[in-house]
mmCIF file of C-alpha atoms and ligand atoms in Angstrom:
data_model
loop_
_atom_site.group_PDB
_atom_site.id
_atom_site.type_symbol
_atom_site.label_atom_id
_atom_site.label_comp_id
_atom_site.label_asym_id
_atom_site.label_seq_id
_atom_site.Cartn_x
_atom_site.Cartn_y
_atom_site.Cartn_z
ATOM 1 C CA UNK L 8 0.000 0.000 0.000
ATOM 2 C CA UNK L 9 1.288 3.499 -1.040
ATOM 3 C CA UNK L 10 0.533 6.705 0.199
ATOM 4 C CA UNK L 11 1.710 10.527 -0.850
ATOM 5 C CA UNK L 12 1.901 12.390 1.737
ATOM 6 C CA UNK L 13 1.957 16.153 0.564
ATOM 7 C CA UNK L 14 3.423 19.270 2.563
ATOM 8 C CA UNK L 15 6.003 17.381 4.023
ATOM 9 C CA UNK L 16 8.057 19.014 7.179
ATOM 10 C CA UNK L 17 10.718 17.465 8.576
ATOM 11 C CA UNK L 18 8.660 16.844 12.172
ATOM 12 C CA UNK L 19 6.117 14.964 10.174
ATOM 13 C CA UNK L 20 8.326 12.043 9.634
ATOM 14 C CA UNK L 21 9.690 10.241 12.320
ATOM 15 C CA UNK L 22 6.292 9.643 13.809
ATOM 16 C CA UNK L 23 5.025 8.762 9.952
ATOM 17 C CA UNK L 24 8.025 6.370 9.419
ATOM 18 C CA UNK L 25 7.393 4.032 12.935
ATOM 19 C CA UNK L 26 3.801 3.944 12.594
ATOM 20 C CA UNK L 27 3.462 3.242 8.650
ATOM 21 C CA UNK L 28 6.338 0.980 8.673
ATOM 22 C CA UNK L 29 4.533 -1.385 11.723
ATOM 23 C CA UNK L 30 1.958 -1.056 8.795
ATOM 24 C CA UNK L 31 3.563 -1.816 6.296
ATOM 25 C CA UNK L 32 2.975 1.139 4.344
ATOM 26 C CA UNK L 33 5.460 2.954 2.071
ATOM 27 C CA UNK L 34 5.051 6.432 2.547
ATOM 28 C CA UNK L 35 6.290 9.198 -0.275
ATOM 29 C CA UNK L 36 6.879 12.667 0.941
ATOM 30 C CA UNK L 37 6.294 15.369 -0.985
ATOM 31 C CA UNK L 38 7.314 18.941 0.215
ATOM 32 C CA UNK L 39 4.891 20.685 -1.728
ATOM 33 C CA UNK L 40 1.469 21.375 -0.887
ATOM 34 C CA UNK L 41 -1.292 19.125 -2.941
ATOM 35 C CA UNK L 42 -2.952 21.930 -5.076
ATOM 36 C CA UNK L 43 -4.487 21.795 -8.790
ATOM 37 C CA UNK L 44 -0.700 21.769 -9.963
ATOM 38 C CA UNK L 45 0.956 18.878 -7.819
ATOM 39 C CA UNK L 46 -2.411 16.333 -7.511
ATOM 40 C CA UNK L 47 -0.656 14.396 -10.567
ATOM 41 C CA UNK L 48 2.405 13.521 -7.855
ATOM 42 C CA UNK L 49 -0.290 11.046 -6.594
ATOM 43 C CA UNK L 50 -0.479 9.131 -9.847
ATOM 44 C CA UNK L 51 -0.110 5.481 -8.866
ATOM 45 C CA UNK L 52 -0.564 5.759 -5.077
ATOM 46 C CA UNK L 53 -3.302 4.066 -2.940
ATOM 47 C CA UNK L 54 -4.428 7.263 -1.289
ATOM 48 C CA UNK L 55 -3.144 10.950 -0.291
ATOM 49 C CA UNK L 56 -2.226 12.309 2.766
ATOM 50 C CA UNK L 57 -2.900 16.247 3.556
ATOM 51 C CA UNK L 58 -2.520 19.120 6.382
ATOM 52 C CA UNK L 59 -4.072 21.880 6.904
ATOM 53 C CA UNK L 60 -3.474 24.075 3.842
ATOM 54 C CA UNK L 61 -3.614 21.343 1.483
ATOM 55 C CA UNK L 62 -5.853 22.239 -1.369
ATOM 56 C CA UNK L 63 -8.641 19.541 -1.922
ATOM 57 C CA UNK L 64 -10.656 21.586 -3.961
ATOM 58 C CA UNK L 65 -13.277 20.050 -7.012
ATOM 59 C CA UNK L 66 -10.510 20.207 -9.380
ATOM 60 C CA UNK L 67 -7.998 18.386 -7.279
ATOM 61 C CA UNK L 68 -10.678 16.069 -6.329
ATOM 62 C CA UNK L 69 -11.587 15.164 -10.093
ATOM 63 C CA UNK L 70 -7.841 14.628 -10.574
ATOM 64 C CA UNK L 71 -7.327 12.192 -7.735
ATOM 65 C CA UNK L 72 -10.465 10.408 -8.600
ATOM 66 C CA UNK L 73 -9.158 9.743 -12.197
ATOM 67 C CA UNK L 74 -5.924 8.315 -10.992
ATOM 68 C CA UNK L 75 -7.592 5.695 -8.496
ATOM 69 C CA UNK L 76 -6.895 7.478 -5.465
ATOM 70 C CA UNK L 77 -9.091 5.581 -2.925
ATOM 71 C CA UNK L 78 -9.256 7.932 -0.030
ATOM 72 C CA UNK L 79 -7.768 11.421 1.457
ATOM 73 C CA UNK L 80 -6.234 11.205 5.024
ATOM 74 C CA UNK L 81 -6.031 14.555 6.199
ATOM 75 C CA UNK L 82 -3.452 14.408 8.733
ATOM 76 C CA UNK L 83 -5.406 17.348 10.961
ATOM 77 C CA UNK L 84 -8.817 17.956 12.830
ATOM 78 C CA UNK L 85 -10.268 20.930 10.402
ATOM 79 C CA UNK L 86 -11.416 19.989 6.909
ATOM 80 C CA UNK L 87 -12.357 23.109 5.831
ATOM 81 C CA UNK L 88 -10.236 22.572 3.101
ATOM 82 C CA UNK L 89 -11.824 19.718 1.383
ATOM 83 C CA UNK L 90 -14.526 20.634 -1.327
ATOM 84 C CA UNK L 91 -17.372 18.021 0.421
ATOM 85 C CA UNK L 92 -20.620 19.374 -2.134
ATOM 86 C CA UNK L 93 -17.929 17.992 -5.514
ATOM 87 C CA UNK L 94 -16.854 14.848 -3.359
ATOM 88 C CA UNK L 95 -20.937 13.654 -2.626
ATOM 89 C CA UNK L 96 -18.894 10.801 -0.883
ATOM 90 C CA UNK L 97 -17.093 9.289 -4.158
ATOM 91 C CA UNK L 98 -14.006 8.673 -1.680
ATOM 92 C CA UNK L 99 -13.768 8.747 1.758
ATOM 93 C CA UNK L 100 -12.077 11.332 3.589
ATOM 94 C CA UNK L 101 -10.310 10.636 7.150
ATOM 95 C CA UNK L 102 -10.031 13.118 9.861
ATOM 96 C CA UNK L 103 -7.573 12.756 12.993
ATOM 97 C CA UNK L 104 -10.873 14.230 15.272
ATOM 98 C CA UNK L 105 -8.046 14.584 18.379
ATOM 99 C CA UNK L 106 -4.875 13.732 18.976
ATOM 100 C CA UNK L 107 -4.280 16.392 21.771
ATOM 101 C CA UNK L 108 -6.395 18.922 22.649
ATOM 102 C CA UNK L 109 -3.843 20.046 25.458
ATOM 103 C CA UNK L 110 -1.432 21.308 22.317
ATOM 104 C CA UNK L 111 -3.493 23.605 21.645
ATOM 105 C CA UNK L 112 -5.208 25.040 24.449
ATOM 106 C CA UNK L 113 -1.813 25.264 26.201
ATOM 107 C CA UNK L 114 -0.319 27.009 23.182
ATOM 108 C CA UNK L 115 -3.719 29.295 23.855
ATOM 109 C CA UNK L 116 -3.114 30.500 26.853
ATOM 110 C CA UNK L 117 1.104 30.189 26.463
ATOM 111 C CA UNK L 118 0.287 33.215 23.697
ATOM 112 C CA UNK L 119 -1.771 35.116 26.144
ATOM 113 C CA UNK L 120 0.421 34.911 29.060
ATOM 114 C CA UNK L 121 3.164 36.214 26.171
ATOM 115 C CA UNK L 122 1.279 39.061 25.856
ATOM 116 C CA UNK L 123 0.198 40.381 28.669
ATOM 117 C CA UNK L 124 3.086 39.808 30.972
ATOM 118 C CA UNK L 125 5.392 41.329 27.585
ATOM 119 C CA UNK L 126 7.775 37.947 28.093
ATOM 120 C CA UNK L 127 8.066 38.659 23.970
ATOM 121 C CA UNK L 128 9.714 41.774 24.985
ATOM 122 C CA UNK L 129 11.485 40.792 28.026
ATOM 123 C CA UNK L 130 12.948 38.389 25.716
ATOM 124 C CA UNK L 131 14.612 40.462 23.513
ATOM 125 C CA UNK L 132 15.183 43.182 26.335
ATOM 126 C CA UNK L 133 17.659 41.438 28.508
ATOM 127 C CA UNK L 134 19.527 39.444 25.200
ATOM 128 C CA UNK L 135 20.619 43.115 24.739
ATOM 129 C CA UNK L 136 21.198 43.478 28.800
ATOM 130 C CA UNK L 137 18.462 46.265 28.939
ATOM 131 C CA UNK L 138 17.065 45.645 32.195
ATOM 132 C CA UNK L 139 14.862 48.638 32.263
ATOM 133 C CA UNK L 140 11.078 47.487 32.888
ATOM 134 C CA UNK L 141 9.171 50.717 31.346
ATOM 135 C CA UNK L 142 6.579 49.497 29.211
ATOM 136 C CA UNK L 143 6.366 46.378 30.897
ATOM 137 C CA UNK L 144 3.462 46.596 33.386
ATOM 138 C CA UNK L 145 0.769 43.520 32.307
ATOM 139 C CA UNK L 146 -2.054 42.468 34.430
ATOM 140 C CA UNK L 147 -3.388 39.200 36.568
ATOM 141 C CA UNK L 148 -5.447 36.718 34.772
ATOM 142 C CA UNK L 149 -6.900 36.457 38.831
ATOM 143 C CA UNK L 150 -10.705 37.702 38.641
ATOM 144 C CA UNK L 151 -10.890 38.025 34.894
ATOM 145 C CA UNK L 152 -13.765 36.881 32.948
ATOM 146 C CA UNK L 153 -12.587 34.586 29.566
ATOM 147 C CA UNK L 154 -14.934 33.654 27.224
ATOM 148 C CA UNK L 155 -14.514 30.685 25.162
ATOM 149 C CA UNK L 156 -16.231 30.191 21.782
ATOM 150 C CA UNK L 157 -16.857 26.347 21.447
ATOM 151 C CA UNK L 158 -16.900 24.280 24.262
ATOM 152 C CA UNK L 159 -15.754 21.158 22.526
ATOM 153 C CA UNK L 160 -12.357 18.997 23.103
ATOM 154 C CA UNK L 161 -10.141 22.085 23.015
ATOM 155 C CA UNK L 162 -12.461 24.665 24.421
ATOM 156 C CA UNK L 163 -13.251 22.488 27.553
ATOM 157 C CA UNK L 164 -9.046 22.254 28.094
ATOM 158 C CA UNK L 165 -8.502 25.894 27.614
ATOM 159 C CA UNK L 166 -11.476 26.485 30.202
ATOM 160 C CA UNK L 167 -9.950 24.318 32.791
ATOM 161 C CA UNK L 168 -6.536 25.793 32.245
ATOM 162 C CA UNK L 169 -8.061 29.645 32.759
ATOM 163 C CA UNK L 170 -10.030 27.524 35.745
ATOM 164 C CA UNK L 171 -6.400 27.043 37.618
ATOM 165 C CA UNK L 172 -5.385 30.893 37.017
ATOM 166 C CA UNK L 173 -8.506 31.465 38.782
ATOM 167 C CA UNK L 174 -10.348 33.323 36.280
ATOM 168 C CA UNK L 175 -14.791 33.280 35.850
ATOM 169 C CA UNK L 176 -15.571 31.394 32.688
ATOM 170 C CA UNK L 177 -18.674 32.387 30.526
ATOM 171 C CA UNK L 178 -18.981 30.082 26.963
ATOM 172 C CA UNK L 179 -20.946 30.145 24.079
ATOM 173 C CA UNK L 180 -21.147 27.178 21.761
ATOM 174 C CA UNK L 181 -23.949 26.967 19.296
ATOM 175 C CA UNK L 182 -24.458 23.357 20.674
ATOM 176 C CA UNK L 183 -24.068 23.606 24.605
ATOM 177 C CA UNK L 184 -23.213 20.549 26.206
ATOM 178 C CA UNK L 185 -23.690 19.665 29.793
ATOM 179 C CA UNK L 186 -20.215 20.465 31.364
ATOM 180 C CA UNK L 187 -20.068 21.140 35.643
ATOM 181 C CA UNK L 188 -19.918 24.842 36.202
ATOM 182 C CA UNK L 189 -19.886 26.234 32.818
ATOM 183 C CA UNK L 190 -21.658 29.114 32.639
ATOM 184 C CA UNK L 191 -23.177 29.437 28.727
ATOM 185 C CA UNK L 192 -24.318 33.082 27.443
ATOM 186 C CA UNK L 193 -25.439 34.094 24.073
ATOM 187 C CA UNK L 194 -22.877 35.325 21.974
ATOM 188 C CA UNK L 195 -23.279 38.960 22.425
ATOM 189 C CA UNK L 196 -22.954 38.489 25.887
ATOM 190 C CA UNK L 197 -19.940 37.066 25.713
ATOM 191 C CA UNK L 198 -18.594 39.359 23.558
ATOM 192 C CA UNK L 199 -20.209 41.905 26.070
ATOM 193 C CA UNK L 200 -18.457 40.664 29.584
ATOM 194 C CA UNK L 201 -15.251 39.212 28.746
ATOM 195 C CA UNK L 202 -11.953 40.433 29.275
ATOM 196 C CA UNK L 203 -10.578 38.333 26.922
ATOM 197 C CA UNK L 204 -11.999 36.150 24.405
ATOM 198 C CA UNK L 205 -10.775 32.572 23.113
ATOM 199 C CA UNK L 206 -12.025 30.578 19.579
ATOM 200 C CA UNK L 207 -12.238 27.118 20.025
ATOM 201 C CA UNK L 208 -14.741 26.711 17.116
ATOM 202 C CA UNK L 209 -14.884 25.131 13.793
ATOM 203 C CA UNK L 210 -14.813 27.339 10.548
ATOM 204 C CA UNK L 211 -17.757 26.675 8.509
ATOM 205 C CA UNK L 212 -20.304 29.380 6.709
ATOM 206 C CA UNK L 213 -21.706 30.393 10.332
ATOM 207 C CA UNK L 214 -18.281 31.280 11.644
ATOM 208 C CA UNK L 215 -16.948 32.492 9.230
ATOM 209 C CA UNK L 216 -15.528 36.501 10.234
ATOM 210 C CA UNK L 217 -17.358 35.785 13.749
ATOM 211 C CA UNK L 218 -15.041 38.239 14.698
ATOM 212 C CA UNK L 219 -16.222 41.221 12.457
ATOM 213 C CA UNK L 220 -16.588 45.565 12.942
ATOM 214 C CA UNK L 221 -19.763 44.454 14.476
ATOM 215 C CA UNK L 222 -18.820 42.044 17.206
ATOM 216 C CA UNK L 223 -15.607 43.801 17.886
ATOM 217 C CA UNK L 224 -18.174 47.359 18.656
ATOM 218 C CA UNK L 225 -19.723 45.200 21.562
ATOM 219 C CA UNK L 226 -16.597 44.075 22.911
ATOM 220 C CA UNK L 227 -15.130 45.621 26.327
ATOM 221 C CA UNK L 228 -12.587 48.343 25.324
ATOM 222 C CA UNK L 229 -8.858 46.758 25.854
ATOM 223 C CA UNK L 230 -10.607 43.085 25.366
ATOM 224 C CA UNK L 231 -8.083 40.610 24.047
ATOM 225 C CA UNK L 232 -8.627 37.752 21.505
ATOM 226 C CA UNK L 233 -6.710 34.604 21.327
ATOM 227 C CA UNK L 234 -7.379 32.211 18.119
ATOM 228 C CA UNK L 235 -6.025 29.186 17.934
ATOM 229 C CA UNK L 236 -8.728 28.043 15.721
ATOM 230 C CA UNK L 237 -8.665 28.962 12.055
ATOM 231 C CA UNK L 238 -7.866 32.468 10.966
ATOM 232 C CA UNK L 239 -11.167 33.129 8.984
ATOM 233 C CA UNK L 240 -13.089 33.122 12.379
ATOM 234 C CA UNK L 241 -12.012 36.802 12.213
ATOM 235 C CA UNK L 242 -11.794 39.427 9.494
ATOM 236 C CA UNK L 243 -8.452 40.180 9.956
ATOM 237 C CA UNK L 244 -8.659 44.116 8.545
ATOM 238 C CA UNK L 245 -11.479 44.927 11.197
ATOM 239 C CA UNK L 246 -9.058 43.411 13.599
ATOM 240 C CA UNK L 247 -6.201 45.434 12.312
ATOM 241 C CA UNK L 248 -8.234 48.489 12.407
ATOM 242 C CA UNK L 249 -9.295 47.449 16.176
ATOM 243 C CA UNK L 250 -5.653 47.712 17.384
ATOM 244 C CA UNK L 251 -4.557 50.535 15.415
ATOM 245 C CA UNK L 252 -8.092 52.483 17.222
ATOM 246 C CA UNK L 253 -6.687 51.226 20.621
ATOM 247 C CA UNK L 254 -10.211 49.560 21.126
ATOM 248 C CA UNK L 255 -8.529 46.259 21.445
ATOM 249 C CA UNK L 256 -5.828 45.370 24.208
ATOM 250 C CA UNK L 257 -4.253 42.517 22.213
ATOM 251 C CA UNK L 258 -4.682 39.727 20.029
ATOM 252 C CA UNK L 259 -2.854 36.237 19.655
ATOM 253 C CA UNK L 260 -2.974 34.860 16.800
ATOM 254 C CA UNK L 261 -1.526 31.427 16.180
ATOM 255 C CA UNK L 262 -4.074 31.342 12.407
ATOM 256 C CA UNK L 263 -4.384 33.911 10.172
ATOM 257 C CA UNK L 264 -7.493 33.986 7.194
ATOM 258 C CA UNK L 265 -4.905 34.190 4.561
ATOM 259 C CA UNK L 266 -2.113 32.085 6.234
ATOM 260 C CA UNK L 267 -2.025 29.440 3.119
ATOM 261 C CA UNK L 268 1.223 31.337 1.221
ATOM 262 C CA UNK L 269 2.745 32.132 3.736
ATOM 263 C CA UNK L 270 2.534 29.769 7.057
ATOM 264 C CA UNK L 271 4.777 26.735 7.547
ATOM 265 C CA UNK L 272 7.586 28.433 5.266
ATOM 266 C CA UNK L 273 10.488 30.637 5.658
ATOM 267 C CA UNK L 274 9.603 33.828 4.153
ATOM 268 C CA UNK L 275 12.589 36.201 6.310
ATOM 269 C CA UNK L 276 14.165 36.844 3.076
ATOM 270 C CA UNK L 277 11.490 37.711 1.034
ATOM 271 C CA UNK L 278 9.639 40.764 0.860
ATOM 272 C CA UNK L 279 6.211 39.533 2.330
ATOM 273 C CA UNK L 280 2.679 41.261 0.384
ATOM 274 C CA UNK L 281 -0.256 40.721 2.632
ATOM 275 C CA UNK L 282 0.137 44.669 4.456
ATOM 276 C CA UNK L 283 -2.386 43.173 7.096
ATOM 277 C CA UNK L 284 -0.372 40.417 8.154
ATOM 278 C CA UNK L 285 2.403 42.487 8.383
ATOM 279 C CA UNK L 286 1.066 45.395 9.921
ATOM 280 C CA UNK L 287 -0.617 43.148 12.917
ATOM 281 C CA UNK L 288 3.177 41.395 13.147
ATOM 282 C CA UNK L 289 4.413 44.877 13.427
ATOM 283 C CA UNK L 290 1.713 46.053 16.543
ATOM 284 C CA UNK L 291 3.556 45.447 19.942
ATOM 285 C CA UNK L 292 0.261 43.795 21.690
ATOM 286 C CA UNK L 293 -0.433 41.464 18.774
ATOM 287 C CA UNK L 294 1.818 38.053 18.721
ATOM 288 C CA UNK L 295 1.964 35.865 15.653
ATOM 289 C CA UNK L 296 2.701 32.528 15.562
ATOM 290 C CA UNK L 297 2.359 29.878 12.684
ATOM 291 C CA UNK L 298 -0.072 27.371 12.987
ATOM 292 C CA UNK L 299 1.559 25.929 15.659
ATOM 293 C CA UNK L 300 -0.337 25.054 18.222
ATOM 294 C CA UNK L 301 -0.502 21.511 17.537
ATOM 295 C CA UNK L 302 3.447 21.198 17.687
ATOM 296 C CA UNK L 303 3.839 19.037 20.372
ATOM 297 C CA UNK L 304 5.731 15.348 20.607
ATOM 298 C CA UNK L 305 2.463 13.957 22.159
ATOM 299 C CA UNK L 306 0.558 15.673 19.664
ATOM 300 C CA UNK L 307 2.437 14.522 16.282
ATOM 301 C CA UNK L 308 2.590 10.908 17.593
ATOM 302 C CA UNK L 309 -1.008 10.920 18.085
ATOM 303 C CA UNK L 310 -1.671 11.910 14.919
ATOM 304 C CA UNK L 311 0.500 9.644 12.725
ATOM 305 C CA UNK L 312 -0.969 6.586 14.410
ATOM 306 C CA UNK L 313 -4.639 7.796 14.051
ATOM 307 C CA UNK L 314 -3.830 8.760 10.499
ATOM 308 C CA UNK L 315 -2.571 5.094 9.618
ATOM 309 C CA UNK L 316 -5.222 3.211 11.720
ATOM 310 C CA UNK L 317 -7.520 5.195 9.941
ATOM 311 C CA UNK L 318 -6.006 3.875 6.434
ATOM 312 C CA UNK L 319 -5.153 0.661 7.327
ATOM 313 C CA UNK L 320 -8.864 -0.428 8.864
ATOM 314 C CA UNK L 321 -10.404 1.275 6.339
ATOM 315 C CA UNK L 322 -8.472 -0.315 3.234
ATOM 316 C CA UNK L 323 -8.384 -4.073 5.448
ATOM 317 C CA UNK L 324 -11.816 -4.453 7.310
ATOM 318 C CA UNK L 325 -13.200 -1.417 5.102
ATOM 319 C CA UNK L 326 -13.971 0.280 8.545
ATOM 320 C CA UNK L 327 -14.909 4.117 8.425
ATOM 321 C CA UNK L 328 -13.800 5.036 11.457
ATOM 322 C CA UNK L 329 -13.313 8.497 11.749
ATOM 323 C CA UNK L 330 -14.325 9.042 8.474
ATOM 324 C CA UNK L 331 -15.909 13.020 8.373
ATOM 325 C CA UNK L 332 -19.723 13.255 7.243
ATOM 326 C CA UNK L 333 -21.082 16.575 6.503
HETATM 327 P P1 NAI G 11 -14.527 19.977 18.715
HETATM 328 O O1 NAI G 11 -15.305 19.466 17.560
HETATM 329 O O2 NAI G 11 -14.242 19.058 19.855
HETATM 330 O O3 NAI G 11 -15.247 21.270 19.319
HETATM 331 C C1 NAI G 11 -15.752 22.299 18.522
HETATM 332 C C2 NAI G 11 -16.882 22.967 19.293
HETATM 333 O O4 NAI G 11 -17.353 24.062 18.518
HETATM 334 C C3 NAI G 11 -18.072 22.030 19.529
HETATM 335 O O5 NAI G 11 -18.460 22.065 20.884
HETATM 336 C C4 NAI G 11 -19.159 22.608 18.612
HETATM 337 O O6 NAI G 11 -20.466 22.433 19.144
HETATM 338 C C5 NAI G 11 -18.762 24.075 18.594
HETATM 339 N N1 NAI G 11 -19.359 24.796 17.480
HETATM 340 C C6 NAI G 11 -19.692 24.335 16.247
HETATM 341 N N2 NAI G 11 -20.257 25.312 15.510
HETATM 342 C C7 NAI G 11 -20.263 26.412 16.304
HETATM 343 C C8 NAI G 11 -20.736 27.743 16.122
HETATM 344 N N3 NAI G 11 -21.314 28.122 14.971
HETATM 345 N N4 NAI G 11 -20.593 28.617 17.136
HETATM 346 C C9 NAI G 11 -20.022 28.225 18.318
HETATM 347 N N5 NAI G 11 -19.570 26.987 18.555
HETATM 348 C C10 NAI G 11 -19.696 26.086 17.562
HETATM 349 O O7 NAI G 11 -13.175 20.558 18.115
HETATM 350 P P2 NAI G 11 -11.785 20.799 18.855
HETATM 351 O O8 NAI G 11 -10.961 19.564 18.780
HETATM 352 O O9 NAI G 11 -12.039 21.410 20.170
HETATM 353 O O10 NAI G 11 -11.110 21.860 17.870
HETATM 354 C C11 NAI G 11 -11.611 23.168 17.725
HETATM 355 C C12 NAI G 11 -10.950 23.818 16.521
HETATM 356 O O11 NAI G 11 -9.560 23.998 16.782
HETATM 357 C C13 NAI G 11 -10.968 22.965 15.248
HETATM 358 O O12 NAI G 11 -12.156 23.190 14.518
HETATM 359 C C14 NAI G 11 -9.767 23.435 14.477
HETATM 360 O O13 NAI G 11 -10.185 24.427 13.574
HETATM 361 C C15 NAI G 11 -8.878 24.073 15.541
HETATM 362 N N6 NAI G 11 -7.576 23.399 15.685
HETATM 363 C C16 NAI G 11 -6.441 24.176 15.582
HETATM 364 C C17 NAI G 11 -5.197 23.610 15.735
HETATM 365 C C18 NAI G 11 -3.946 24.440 15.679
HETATM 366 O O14 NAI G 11 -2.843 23.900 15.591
HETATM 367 N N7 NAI G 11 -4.027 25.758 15.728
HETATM 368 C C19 NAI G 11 -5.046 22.171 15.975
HETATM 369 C C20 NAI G 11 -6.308 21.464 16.130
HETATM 370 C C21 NAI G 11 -7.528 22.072 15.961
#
């Protein structure tokens, strides 16, 4: 059994190797991204393997049909990426639905505590043996209300982290589940109440720019958002114009609505396009990071061994475990 795995980083592969190897499975990295251009690099294999910003649009999709590509394992939670109306479930499509939600909602609140306490400064301070703290005054998290936008794997982590800095919690998910001591509110008053807000949500046509001029207007002036989620929760030029009006404190950012170009690669000698992007990098209460939240040891062993059970039961015992329906 062959698989081409697309958007290849070198992190991806030791965990890859053990678990397809115990499989039996020859894997074939590709460094590029699967788009319209590269699907034809899958000629002859049994099935693809894609991240995040993998294209599997209707195009790509007709391609890997026409080659005999039996299914897509997208090596990731999110498949907002995959063109589901053209598919009409001609080949299955595997998620990796968690492989650790504590990546991500400590990366969450490792951004915010970045920000707020100004360690990103204090970094670079002190390497240059300035010791001087003016400009450095954060605040506690103690007493602070959060709000969290989806109360699902990673939502419910994030809110028992904030739980331990011993902050109130108010949530808003548009399917509320029955979690001890979780206060849910509607989303305005979330929006409303909280000091800082956190996106745990999927993107899908409801979601998408959640995080508009509108919602922003009914936030608390100096309110700080964290997404971890994916970037086109927010409309990243109201944002911008937020922070430039001082009407947000902060944001943290670990996606970004046009991150596809740009995240995952090194771009420091290039001169990078997107003005937004770059002036929110440039803003001293805004922190960037890319698409890394899930970076963890735990995290990328999970997900290679999901990724392969997922293959192998499906192309053995024609299982469709964690296959995604929509
Ligand atoms: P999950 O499926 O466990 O939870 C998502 C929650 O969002 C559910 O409770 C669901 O009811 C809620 N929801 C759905 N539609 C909503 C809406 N319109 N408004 C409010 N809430 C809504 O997903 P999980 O594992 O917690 O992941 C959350 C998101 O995190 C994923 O969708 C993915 O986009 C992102 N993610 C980001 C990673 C990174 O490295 N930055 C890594 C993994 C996931």
């Amino acid at each position: 059994m062959k698989i081409a795995f697309f958007d290849t980083k070198t992190y991806d592969k030791p965990s890859f190797d053990k678990y397809a190897e115990r499989a039996g499975i020859t894997m074939k990295y590709f460094e590029t991204k699967l788009t319209e251009d590269t699907a034809s690099l899958a000629q002859g294999f049994d099935g693809v393997c894609v991240f995040v910003n993998d294209t599997v649009s209707a195009l790509v999709i007709d391609i890997l049909l026409e080659q005999g590509c039996k299914f897509i394992a997208l090596r990731c939670a999110g498949f907002n990426n995959v063109d589901f109306k053209h598919l009409a479930g001609r080949m299955p499509v595997f998620n990796v639905p968690a492989y650790s939600p504590h990546s991500v909602a400590e990366h969450a609140m490792a951004m915010l505590l970045t920000s707020i306490r100004r360690i990103h400064k204090a970094y670079i301070r002190t390497r240059d043996f300035n010791f001087s703290l003016n400009g450095m005054t954060g605040f506690d998290l103690h007493s602070k209300t959060v709000g969290v936008v989806g109360t699902g794997k990673i939502g419910r982590c994030f809110i028992d982290i904030c739980r331990g800095f011993g902050m109130k919690v108010l949530a808003y998910d548009k399917y509320p589940a029955d979690i001890p001591d979780v206060t849910y509110v509607d989303k305005d008053t979330l929006f409303r109440e909280s000091d800082i807000i956190s996106l745990h949500c999927p993107l899908t046509d409801d979601t998408y720019h959640m995080i508009d001029d509108d919602a922003i207007a009914k936030m608390k002036k100096r309110a700080i958002i964290i997404n971890t989620s994916r970037g086109a929760l927010i409309d990243a030029a109201a944002l911008l114009a937020a922070i430039k009006e001082r009407r947000l404190g902060g944001a943290c950012l670990d996606v970004y609505e046009d991150e596809n170009d740009l995240f995952f690669e090194d771009y420091s000698n290039h001169i990078v396009s997107d003005d937004v992007l770059a002036r929110l990098i440039s803003m001293p209460n805004v922190i960037v990071t890319s698409h890394q939240a899930f970076l963890t040891e735990e995290a990328l062993d999970n997900i290679a061994q999901t990724t392969i059970e997922n293959v192998l039961c499906y192309l053995t015992e024609g299982c469709d475990k964690n296959r995604v329906i929509v």
